[in-house]
Amino acid sequence: MFRGRNRGRGRGRGSLEKVPLKGHFHDGVWHCNCEPRLPAEHFQTKNGGKNHGRWFYTCQKPQPKRCNFFLWDDEAKPREAGAVLNNSRSEPETPSRHRARTASPDANTPYTPSKVPKSTQSTSTQEEGVFDWPNSDDDELSKVADRASMAAPATPRKQLKTDIFASPGKRRHDEIESGLATPASDDVFTTPFTGLQGKSLFSAGLISPVETPTFNRFKDIPLCGDSELTTEVLAALSSVAVNNETRGAVKMVCNKHALRTQGIAKGRDISRLAIKTKDEKIAELQARIAALEAERETNRAVIRHLRRDMEMARNRPNLPSILETGGMFKKRTLDSFFTSPSPKRPRVSEPASTKSPADSPSQTDLPISNHLTYPYPVPHFPNFIANALSDVPAVEGKEINNQPDLDLLYFQPYIPKIIERDLFEFLRQELFFYRVQYKIKRGPVETQINTPRYTTVFGVDESSRFASDGSLIDAQTSNSIPSDRYRTCTPRPIPHCLDELRKTTEIFTSSTYNFCLINYYATGADSISYHSDDERFLGTEPAIASFSLGARRDFLMKHKPVPPSTKEPKPAFESEKPLKLTLASGDMILMRGRTQAHWLHSIPKRKGGESDRGRINITFRKAMVRSGTENYYQYNVGNGGVWRWDDKRGEMRPWINPSGDSVADS
């Protein structure tokens, strides 16, 4: 019976129906059908029905405002695969797609390659521009064999005019739609492909000069040449009696799979190229980061020098600037270029006999610091030491906070190597020390304690300060302090040489200090047991900067035991052994934060070796109240006599005042 064009909905080609796309895959994320599109939600069905456990995408809006977008996960994956094969993370933005409405084919209808049986079509997962990936090649070969056994011969349909050079007037406007590029083409540009009715669907990219039909759409268009797979299969079937129709069907299937393999290989190569490009970009950015970090370190060094100059200018207004004294930024004039350079100063690491008298630590023309509490004056640093201290810290500090409640900043070294030995010898020679003795009472038993090291201390707590003439005044009112403020001691100011080191330390540790404690360990037998500087007069979370000069000694730290009565869990440590830092000459370690409240530290005894060469430890700290002043002077000065280094004998000796009397207990 004759059917009109508008009624051709049976076995014929039928009409086109405009069906909205189910969402849009953009930049690796599914979006719904809302205007504008929104990222879709991903859920799993848990209703216990036949779809229980399946994942799906839907609109993120609440139920009354939700759009009609619904897409099963297994329907989404083929479209995602198509985008990947197109070397993209997004599928083309198409407002709608055309779908041919066809009725179920009659069993008596002769098979032609232009018609696709319903059994081979996907009902819900097949999308335009996405490859149909069969689960088994054997199933498809068997289907082809069944088709070839049909009675009626295959009749190829007439190809529509879809050539790229066809006149635009001969094609309808709704035939031009966006689509996914097929991987069957070797073209590096986005390749247009054809729709169900043979109509061209152009992608949004560059147009290739030829169209590449895919087997999902043009099953009656032969290949220009057989693939290697096709050749091998036909060679294997050469000894079997196979009719030409079956042979052609097998050839078509083999060529289709060869094209798929070619598309996968192309996608692989594109992915490799993209990864290579990204790796090169990463390497370029890493090199840029390294250059910026080096530039940052240079800027930090410049800032350190400028801060040092500003501090020195505030403290010594009459001191020439760095540009006038030949510092690192001194500009050379034309006259200095043609004149012979001045002889270089000998390296300070050379023997003392090679130094000029002006640079020797024992020079007598240095300015001095003096106070009525000093046994004798303390000279300022020699020029070469004072100038070299403008380069501190020698390296950036390294943070150590990998243990519970531990917060350290470790400089290795802080003092430049060029002066660390001279600085050690200068301080040992010029400072005065004490061998403190005191008694402690534990219950009814009184014990005499002989401090196993030489000590000295300078400074005063925050309640007082020293006037320019060396007298003590109140920090708030600037009036003289009451005579009974410090009953057990007489505070003394920090000498100029140590005060210069204190000021630079304050700059690079972001802390302030008003006390300087010095310990001299003459041999490896001199030590200090486990303790913590957690006295109340230091305040909460005190910062203590500890310098090491001279012999290398071990610095041990361990966490304080947690009382069993506390409800807090026992801290987890990387190791049960004490933390050991081997402090070299010039090193500085800053203990800050919760360290003093939870950790103990010590300098243990050591026998022989480098430890017998002597070591000086300088600590800067800040006492808040007068009890701190009395405590420090009691345990670092006491009532003992004064000791001074004897360079000829190479040991500490009781100091003899100009009147000829010894002021140290031998």
XYZ file of C-alpha atoms in Angstrom:
666
model
C 0.000 0.000 0.000
C 1.220 3.379 -0.956
C 2.200 5.683 1.945
C 2.663 9.403 1.694
C 5.921 11.087 2.663
C 4.547 12.360 5.934
C 3.250 8.948 6.887
C 6.414 6.967 6.252
C 6.792 5.616 9.757
C 6.841 1.904 9.027
C 9.690 0.001 7.465
C 10.774 2.936 5.386
C 13.314 5.540 6.214
C 10.809 7.582 8.145
C 11.028 11.212 9.292
C 13.393 12.984 11.635
C 12.487 13.810 15.218
C 14.315 16.549 17.123
C 15.259 15.129 20.517
C 17.019 17.190 23.220
C 20.402 15.952 24.346
C 20.638 14.294 27.728
C 22.892 16.784 29.497
C 26.310 17.925 28.369
C 29.789 16.595 29.203
C 32.003 19.668 29.667
C 35.560 19.813 31.046
C 35.271 16.360 32.587
C 31.994 17.174 34.425
C 28.404 16.331 33.463
C 25.967 19.252 33.317
C 22.168 19.139 33.317
C 19.656 20.682 30.848
C 19.021 23.839 32.875
C 19.585 27.265 31.340
C 22.370 27.896 32.099
C 23.629 24.345 32.553
C 24.631 23.369 36.092
C 26.971 20.583 37.281
C 24.939 17.423 37.713
C 24.684 15.306 40.870
C 25.868 11.664 40.879
C 23.669 9.227 42.812
C 23.226 5.469 43.227
C 19.833 3.767 43.210
C 19.017 1.964 46.447
C 15.335 1.144 46.017
C 15.840 -2.607 45.775
C 14.323 -2.810 42.302
C 15.828 -4.078 39.059
C 18.069 -0.995 38.833
C 19.332 -1.328 42.398
C 23.010 -0.346 42.637
C 23.142 1.501 39.298
C 24.642 5.000 39.252
C 23.026 7.909 37.446
C 23.317 11.671 36.915
C 20.505 14.137 37.570
C 19.887 17.833 38.139
C 21.201 19.338 41.384
C 18.148 21.547 41.980
C 15.384 20.547 44.438
C 12.526 18.471 43.068
C 10.063 21.242 42.132
C 12.695 23.206 40.181
C 14.655 20.242 38.793
C 14.956 19.911 35.003
C 14.204 16.689 33.093
C 17.860 15.620 32.947
C 18.439 11.955 33.838
C 21.326 9.874 32.534
C 22.470 6.418 33.558
C 26.165 5.994 34.268
C 26.557 3.322 31.559
C 24.948 5.740 29.063
C 27.374 8.487 30.052
C 30.572 6.464 29.662
C 30.350 6.001 25.835
C 29.934 9.767 25.425
C 32.905 10.389 27.707
C 34.936 7.919 25.636
C 33.958 9.765 22.486
C 35.212 13.024 23.940
C 38.528 11.395 24.871
C 38.962 9.961 21.368
C 38.325 13.454 20.066
C 41.295 14.665 22.190
C 39.034 16.740 24.379
C 37.599 16.783 27.888
C 34.281 18.077 26.545
C 31.766 16.984 23.974
C 30.606 19.576 21.427
C 27.826 21.860 22.621
C 24.781 20.821 20.556
C 21.325 22.092 21.468
C 19.623 18.964 20.127
C 20.197 15.937 17.995
C 18.129 14.323 15.216
C 16.938 10.769 15.576
C 15.326 8.720 12.847
C 12.004 7.265 13.910
C 11.790 3.791 12.480
C 9.474 0.912 13.057
C 10.635 -2.589 13.794
C 11.858 -4.250 10.626
C 9.656 -6.956 9.182
C 11.057 -10.453 9.275
C 10.492 -10.826 5.525
C 12.138 -7.563 4.626
C 15.317 -8.206 2.613
C 18.420 -7.128 4.415
C 20.377 -4.274 2.949
C 23.489 -2.669 4.447
C 21.640 0.654 4.646
C 19.308 -0.709 7.304
C 20.431 -1.663 10.771
C 18.433 -4.405 12.491
C 16.892 -3.441 15.766
C 18.820 -6.149 17.585
C 22.106 -4.406 16.861
C 20.952 -0.968 17.958
C 21.366 0.272 21.500
C 18.082 1.472 22.979
C 19.444 3.906 25.539
C 23.207 3.958 25.544
C 23.847 4.703 21.852
C 24.566 8.402 21.238
C 25.364 10.250 18.064
C 29.107 10.451 17.357
C 30.042 7.689 19.831
C 31.487 4.346 18.765
C 29.554 1.174 19.425
C 32.001 -1.116 21.239
C 30.821 -4.752 21.020
C 31.601 -7.122 23.822
C 32.808 -9.900 21.539
C 34.084 -10.048 17.979
C 32.746 -13.614 17.654
C 29.157 -12.441 18.282
C 29.447 -9.799 15.586
C 30.944 -12.244 13.092
C 28.076 -14.630 13.733
C 25.560 -11.825 13.152
C 27.255 -10.967 9.885
C 27.076 -14.606 8.814
C 23.336 -14.674 9.596
C 22.773 -11.561 7.498
C 24.732 -13.010 4.614
C 22.528 -16.119 4.634
C 19.351 -14.144 3.872
C 17.640 -14.912 0.601
C 17.536 -11.420 -0.879
C 20.804 -9.923 -2.108
C 22.109 -6.765 -0.507
C 21.057 -3.643 -2.377
C 23.176 -0.552 -1.614
C 21.126 2.562 -1.301
C 21.813 5.657 -3.254
C 24.243 7.980 -1.527
C 22.931 11.442 -0.861
C 24.689 14.531 -1.999
C 26.790 15.309 1.052
C 30.014 16.189 -0.666
C 31.811 19.089 0.955
C 31.762 20.953 -2.349
C 27.999 20.631 -2.722
C 26.042 23.852 -2.967
C 24.709 25.062 0.378
C 21.311 25.514 -1.213
C 21.021 21.781 -1.823
C 21.247 20.977 1.867
C 18.778 21.806 4.529
C 19.825 24.066 7.345
C 18.912 21.526 10.026
C 21.388 19.028 8.506
C 24.331 21.032 9.821
C 24.854 20.072 13.429
C 27.802 19.768 15.748
C 29.157 16.304 16.489
C 32.107 14.346 17.724
C 35.047 13.740 15.440
C 35.679 10.164 14.370
C 39.045 8.620 15.223
C 39.064 6.819 11.880
C 40.657 9.796 10.207
C 44.386 10.539 10.180
C 43.629 14.235 10.028
C 44.997 16.230 12.994
C 42.058 18.626 12.706
C 38.557 17.961 13.957
C 36.981 15.757 11.306
C 33.326 16.152 10.254
C 31.255 13.012 10.110
C 27.893 11.989 8.761
C 24.587 11.363 10.460
C 22.108 8.522 10.134
C 20.612 9.768 6.899
C 23.945 10.425 5.230
C 23.756 14.124 6.028
C 26.948 15.908 7.076
C 27.310 16.843 10.725
C 30.125 19.362 11.094
C 32.099 19.777 14.275
C 33.052 23.098 15.772
C 36.723 22.733 14.850
C 38.567 23.084 11.512
C 36.965 21.292 8.572
C 38.948 18.545 6.878
C 38.950 18.595 3.090
C 37.340 15.149 2.956
C 34.727 13.370 5.022
C 35.482 10.103 6.768
C 32.402 7.913 7.150
C 32.299 5.550 10.109
C 31.015 2.021 10.088
C 28.265 2.868 12.548
C 26.653 5.049 9.880
C 27.837 3.920 6.423
C 27.904 0.138 6.437
C 27.653 -0.070 2.658
C 30.673 2.103 1.779
C 33.766 -0.015 1.118
C 37.264 0.875 2.314
C 39.807 2.222 -0.091
C 42.212 -0.500 0.976
C 42.252 -3.529 3.205
C 43.907 -3.324 6.583
C 46.583 -5.706 7.770
C 44.040 -7.467 9.983
C 41.690 -7.938 7.022
C 44.480 -9.347 4.892
C 45.488 -11.850 7.569
C 41.893 -12.998 8.201
C 41.136 -13.432 4.485
C 44.376 -15.338 4.099
C 43.294 -17.652 6.903
C 39.904 -18.194 5.193
C 41.429 -18.860 1.784
C 41.390 -22.616 2.400
C 37.702 -22.569 3.449
C 34.797 -22.419 1.029
C 33.178 -19.099 1.782
C 30.869 -17.272 -0.570
C 31.675 -13.764 -1.675
C 28.922 -12.185 0.370
C 30.198 -13.682 3.624
C 33.757 -12.816 2.689
C 32.715 -9.194 2.120
C 30.947 -9.055 5.481
C 34.003 -10.452 7.278
C 36.172 -7.968 5.446
C 33.907 -5.113 6.583
C 34.057 -6.179 10.240
C 37.847 -6.548 10.165
C 38.303 -3.166 8.554
C 36.036 -1.586 11.152
C 38.079 -2.977 14.016
C 41.279 -1.917 12.283
C 39.925 1.636 12.103
C 39.008 1.514 15.778
C 42.489 0.363 16.671
C 43.907 3.145 14.558
C 41.731 5.670 16.413
C 42.830 4.338 19.799
C 46.466 4.531 18.740
C 45.930 8.092 17.597
C 44.326 8.998 20.917
C 47.232 7.370 22.730
C 49.763 9.376 20.735
C 47.852 12.590 21.364
C 47.726 11.818 25.090
C 51.444 11.118 25.158
C 52.142 14.373 23.373
C 49.940 16.249 25.835
C 51.715 14.623 28.794
C 55.105 15.455 27.294
C 54.042 19.069 26.824
C 52.819 19.267 30.413
C 56.067 17.728 31.699
C 58.063 20.330 29.810
C 55.854 23.061 31.267
C 56.352 21.636 34.770
C 60.134 21.583 34.281
C 60.020 25.182 33.061
C 57.988 26.277 36.079
C 60.294 24.416 38.460
C 63.296 26.189 36.970
C 61.455 29.475 37.373
C 60.697 28.636 41.021
C 64.373 27.840 41.656
C 65.396 31.162 40.110
C 62.856 33.059 42.221
C 64.006 31.309 45.391
C 67.616 32.238 44.628
C 66.525 35.822 44.041
C 64.633 35.789 47.335
C 67.715 34.580 49.219
C 69.764 37.358 47.630
C 67.177 39.934 48.654
C 67.161 38.556 52.187
C 70.934 38.920 52.396
C 70.676 42.529 51.234
C 67.935 43.199 53.785
C 70.068 41.701 56.548
C 72.941 44.018 55.702
C 70.660 47.045 55.526
C 69.095 46.200 58.882
C 72.532 45.802 60.367
C 73.606 49.207 59.010
C 70.442 50.851 60.339
C 70.943 49.336 63.783
C 74.581 50.388 63.901
C 73.671 53.877 62.722
C 71.113 54.245 65.530
C 73.496 52.999 68.185
C 76.639 54.769 66.903
C 75.662 57.928 65.038
C 79.299 58.923 64.440
C 80.142 55.594 62.769
C 80.808 55.992 59.021
C 78.329 54.303 56.748
C 79.087 51.092 54.920
C 79.743 52.955 51.707
C 82.408 55.048 53.417
C 84.149 52.183 55.234
C 84.633 49.925 52.258
C 81.738 47.559 52.775
C 80.332 45.126 50.273
C 78.550 47.928 48.357
C 81.499 50.343 48.093
C 81.846 51.969 44.686
C 85.254 52.159 43.085
C 86.338 55.526 41.736
C 88.424 56.170 38.627
C 91.501 57.065 40.735
C 91.277 53.870 42.748
C 91.116 51.880 39.515
C 94.534 53.130 38.308
C 96.256 53.064 41.693
C 97.690 49.873 43.069
C 95.327 48.103 45.441
C 96.070 48.127 49.145
C 97.480 44.881 50.520
C 94.843 42.430 51.660
C 94.442 41.719 55.349
C 95.698 38.231 56.255
C 93.051 35.556 56.752
C 92.052 35.305 60.383
C 92.415 31.531 60.260
C 96.189 31.901 59.829
C 98.548 31.747 62.850
C 98.492 34.782 65.122
C 102.057 35.676 64.212
C 100.980 36.535 60.661
C 98.330 39.052 61.738
C 98.936 42.723 61.886
C 99.055 44.188 65.412
C 95.953 46.237 64.752
C 93.897 43.105 64.109
C 95.171 41.011 66.982
C 92.614 40.172 69.699
C 95.133 41.329 72.294
C 95.412 44.814 70.894
C 95.432 47.506 73.590
C 94.035 50.469 71.692
C 90.436 49.214 71.593
C 87.620 51.099 73.290
C 86.500 49.501 76.527
C 83.345 48.866 78.513
C 83.629 49.466 82.217
C 81.353 49.495 85.218
C 81.841 49.638 88.966
C 80.706 46.002 89.169
C 83.315 44.809 86.648
C 86.534 43.349 88.092
C 88.318 44.870 85.102
C 87.277 46.593 81.836
C 86.100 44.545 78.846
C 87.309 45.784 75.415
C 85.130 46.193 72.376
C 85.417 43.770 69.489
C 88.406 44.283 67.153
C 87.436 45.876 63.862
C 87.729 42.718 61.799
C 85.338 40.859 64.155
C 82.869 43.766 64.326
C 82.842 44.090 60.528
C 82.382 40.354 59.973
C 79.411 40.285 62.351
C 77.541 42.390 59.797
C 77.284 39.192 57.711
C 75.288 37.228 60.282
C 73.591 34.872 60.043
C 76.011 32.955 57.847
C 73.163 30.675 56.675
C 69.406 30.598 57.014
C 68.052 28.799 60.064
C 66.474 25.357 59.748
C 63.260 24.690 61.654
C 63.077 21.532 63.785
C 59.500 20.852 64.861
C 58.977 17.185 63.994
C 58.456 16.165 67.623
C 55.566 16.975 69.987
C 55.892 20.418 71.629
C 59.306 21.007 69.997
C 60.066 24.299 68.244
C 63.715 24.974 67.329
C 65.477 27.177 64.781
C 68.955 25.801 64.078
C 71.681 27.889 62.378
C 74.673 25.891 61.094
C 76.474 28.250 61.496
C 75.245 31.635 62.620
C 78.710 33.171 63.176
C 80.791 33.321 59.943
C 83.572 30.751 59.843
C 86.151 33.459 59.138
C 85.850 34.855 62.683
C 84.368 32.104 64.856
C 87.754 30.987 66.221
C 88.932 34.559 66.892
C 85.627 35.388 68.549
C 86.020 32.373 70.842
C 89.589 33.299 71.800
C 88.672 36.965 72.348
C 85.792 36.187 74.712
C 87.733 33.551 76.623
C 90.630 35.981 77.062
C 88.739 39.174 77.918
C 85.726 38.068 79.970
C 85.798 37.299 83.668
C 84.285 34.068 84.967
C 83.216 32.510 88.254
C 83.299 28.998 89.670
C 80.065 29.203 91.632
C 79.511 27.255 94.809
C 76.184 27.086 96.588
C 74.254 24.908 98.997
C 70.882 23.275 98.492
C 68.758 21.710 101.202
C 66.643 18.695 100.459
C 64.751 17.920 103.621
C 67.124 17.759 106.579
C 70.159 17.176 104.320
C 72.211 20.139 103.093
C 74.410 19.585 100.029
C 77.324 21.648 98.754
C 77.191 22.165 94.963
C 80.273 23.038 92.953
C 79.237 24.204 89.498
C 81.011 21.933 86.940
C 81.815 24.823 84.589
C 82.812 28.499 84.609
C 79.974 31.015 84.432
C 79.272 34.728 84.232
C 76.166 36.856 83.658
C 75.179 40.386 82.586
C 71.875 42.257 82.417
C 68.799 43.219 84.384
C 65.088 42.372 84.200
C 62.326 44.434 82.571
C 61.510 46.425 85.708
C 64.818 48.318 85.491
C 67.320 49.554 82.947
C 70.783 51.116 82.869
C 71.206 54.834 82.312
C 73.982 56.199 80.104
C 76.245 56.577 83.146
C 75.734 52.929 84.150
C 73.362 53.589 87.050
C 70.157 51.608 87.490
C 66.865 53.440 86.922
C 63.246 52.381 86.899
C 62.060 51.301 83.457
C 58.747 53.131 83.778
C 59.603 56.364 85.590
C 63.327 56.695 84.692
C 63.985 57.517 88.345
C 66.641 55.838 90.438
C 65.518 52.485 91.760
C 65.010 51.898 95.480
C 68.077 50.576 97.233
C 66.257 47.441 98.344
C 64.984 46.390 94.907
C 67.818 43.872 94.485
C 68.824 42.617 97.930
C 71.056 39.678 96.997
C 72.931 41.029 93.981
C 74.130 44.064 92.109
C 73.164 43.905 88.405
C 75.713 44.962 85.821
C 75.227 46.038 82.188
C 76.049 43.868 79.203
C 79.487 44.909 77.843
C 79.578 46.528 74.431
C 81.023 43.507 72.602
C 78.255 41.149 73.781
C 75.612 43.840 73.387
C 76.456 44.144 69.676
C 75.889 40.412 69.279
C 72.644 40.696 71.253
C 71.261 43.394 68.949
C 71.934 41.460 65.762
C 70.416 38.351 67.347
C 67.240 40.270 68.176
C 66.891 41.265 64.526
C 67.074 37.760 63.106
C 65.138 35.940 65.827
C 62.307 38.500 66.134
C 62.725 38.504 69.930
C 64.149 40.869 72.556
C 66.632 39.976 75.280
C 67.888 41.694 78.449
C 70.180 39.003 79.880
C 73.382 37.392 78.655
C 74.578 34.186 80.384
C 77.971 32.710 79.487
C 79.291 29.233 80.330
C 82.840 28.071 79.709
C 83.397 24.303 79.508
C 87.142 23.916 80.005
C 87.256 20.151 79.327
C 84.938 17.305 78.478
C 84.422 16.769 82.203
C 82.594 20.109 82.465
C 78.905 19.618 81.835
C 75.354 20.612 82.691
C 72.689 18.070 83.575
C 69.185 17.810 82.112
C 67.151 20.909 82.905
C 64.711 23.331 81.315
C 64.629 27.118 81.423
C 60.971 27.252 82.366
C 61.178 29.612 85.312
C 58.167 31.831 85.833
C 60.225 35.007 85.601
C 60.888 34.207 81.918
C 57.182 34.368 81.069
C 55.195 31.949 78.926
C 56.872 30.355 75.894
C 60.216 32.164 76.276
C 62.708 32.458 73.406
C 66.325 31.597 74.273
C 69.131 32.021 71.723
C 72.091 29.738 72.493
C 75.475 30.195 70.745
C 78.277 27.644 70.688
C 81.950 28.627 70.180
C 85.069 26.485 70.348
C 84.994 22.703 70.787
C 82.238 20.611 69.261
C 79.899 19.232 71.954
C 76.737 17.130 71.962
C 73.493 18.885 72.849
C 70.873 16.388 74.087
C 67.143 16.966 74.413
C 64.340 14.760 75.713
C 60.662 15.283 76.397
C 59.577 15.713 79.981
C 57.765 12.657 81.369
C 54.002 12.935 81.278
C 52.535 12.435 84.768
C 50.324 9.323 84.913
C 47.575 11.314 86.605
C 47.028 13.550 83.587
C 44.286 12.693 81.129
C 46.344 13.742 78.126
C 47.572 10.850 75.940
C 51.270 10.092 75.881
C 52.972 12.009 73.018
C 54.056 9.960 70.015
C 57.772 10.358 69.330
C 59.772 9.375 66.269
C 62.287 7.708 68.583
C 62.528 7.004 72.302
C 66.176 8.053 72.268
C 67.077 11.647 73.179
C 67.369 14.125 70.328
C 71.075 14.795 69.749
C 72.441 17.877 68.002
C 76.205 18.111 67.629
C 76.871 21.822 68.049
C 79.911 23.093 66.144
C 81.742 26.356 66.652
C 79.619 29.246 65.403
C 76.308 27.368 65.549
C 73.257 28.908 67.159
C 70.052 27.208 68.235
C 66.916 29.171 69.084
C 64.584 27.427 71.547
C 61.124 28.947 71.469
C 57.407 28.251 71.867
C 56.460 25.281 74.065
C 59.980 23.848 74.050
C 61.021 24.916 77.557
C 57.708 23.855 79.082
C 57.895 20.300 77.728
C 61.541 19.505 76.929
C 64.779 19.094 78.908
C 68.269 19.762 77.517
C 71.819 19.053 78.658
C 75.508 19.071 77.717
C 76.779 15.631 78.840
C 80.321 14.801 79.879
C 82.721 13.605 77.206
C 86.225 12.183 77.513
C 89.197 13.339 75.452
C 89.225 14.470 71.859
C 87.985 17.851 70.782
C 85.906 18.340 73.941
C 89.090 19.103 75.941
C 89.850 22.177 73.841
C 87.292 24.340 75.612
C 83.850 25.597 74.638
C 81.964 28.844 75.286
C 78.170 28.903 75.390
C 76.397 32.290 75.155
C 72.642 32.459 75.825
C 70.438 35.513 75.405
C 67.151 35.523 77.271
C 64.595 37.909 78.745
C 63.716 38.120 82.453
C 60.420 39.802 83.234
C 60.643 40.488 87.000
C 63.334 41.110 89.616
C 63.284 37.507 90.894
C 64.867 36.528 87.583
C 67.734 38.959 88.157
C 68.397 37.630 91.645
C 68.240 34.045 90.449
C 70.695 34.515 87.573
C 73.286 36.362 89.666
C 73.017 33.858 92.520
C 73.724 30.804 90.344
C 76.147 32.392 87.840
C 78.183 34.782 90.040
C 77.550 33.793 93.634
C 80.135 34.606 96.268
C 83.135 33.014 94.594
C 86.194 34.701 93.182
C 87.021 35.828 89.663
C 88.772 33.587 87.166
C 90.508 34.659 83.932
C 92.097 32.794 81.075
C 95.899 32.493 81.208
C 97.070 32.208 77.628
C 100.615 31.152 78.579
C 99.483 28.273 80.778
C 96.456 27.479 78.623
C 94.002 27.326 81.529
C 91.701 29.356 83.735
C 93.562 30.928 86.665
C 92.404 33.009 89.668
C 92.507 36.654 88.710
C 94.887 38.890 90.707
C 93.862 42.521 91.006
C 96.403 45.345 90.587
C 96.973 45.415 94.363
C 98.456 41.932 94.081
C 95.682 40.055 95.893
C 93.882 37.121 94.356
C 90.118 37.457 94.239
C 89.453 33.800 93.393
C 89.326 30.853 95.697
C 91.894 28.355 94.580
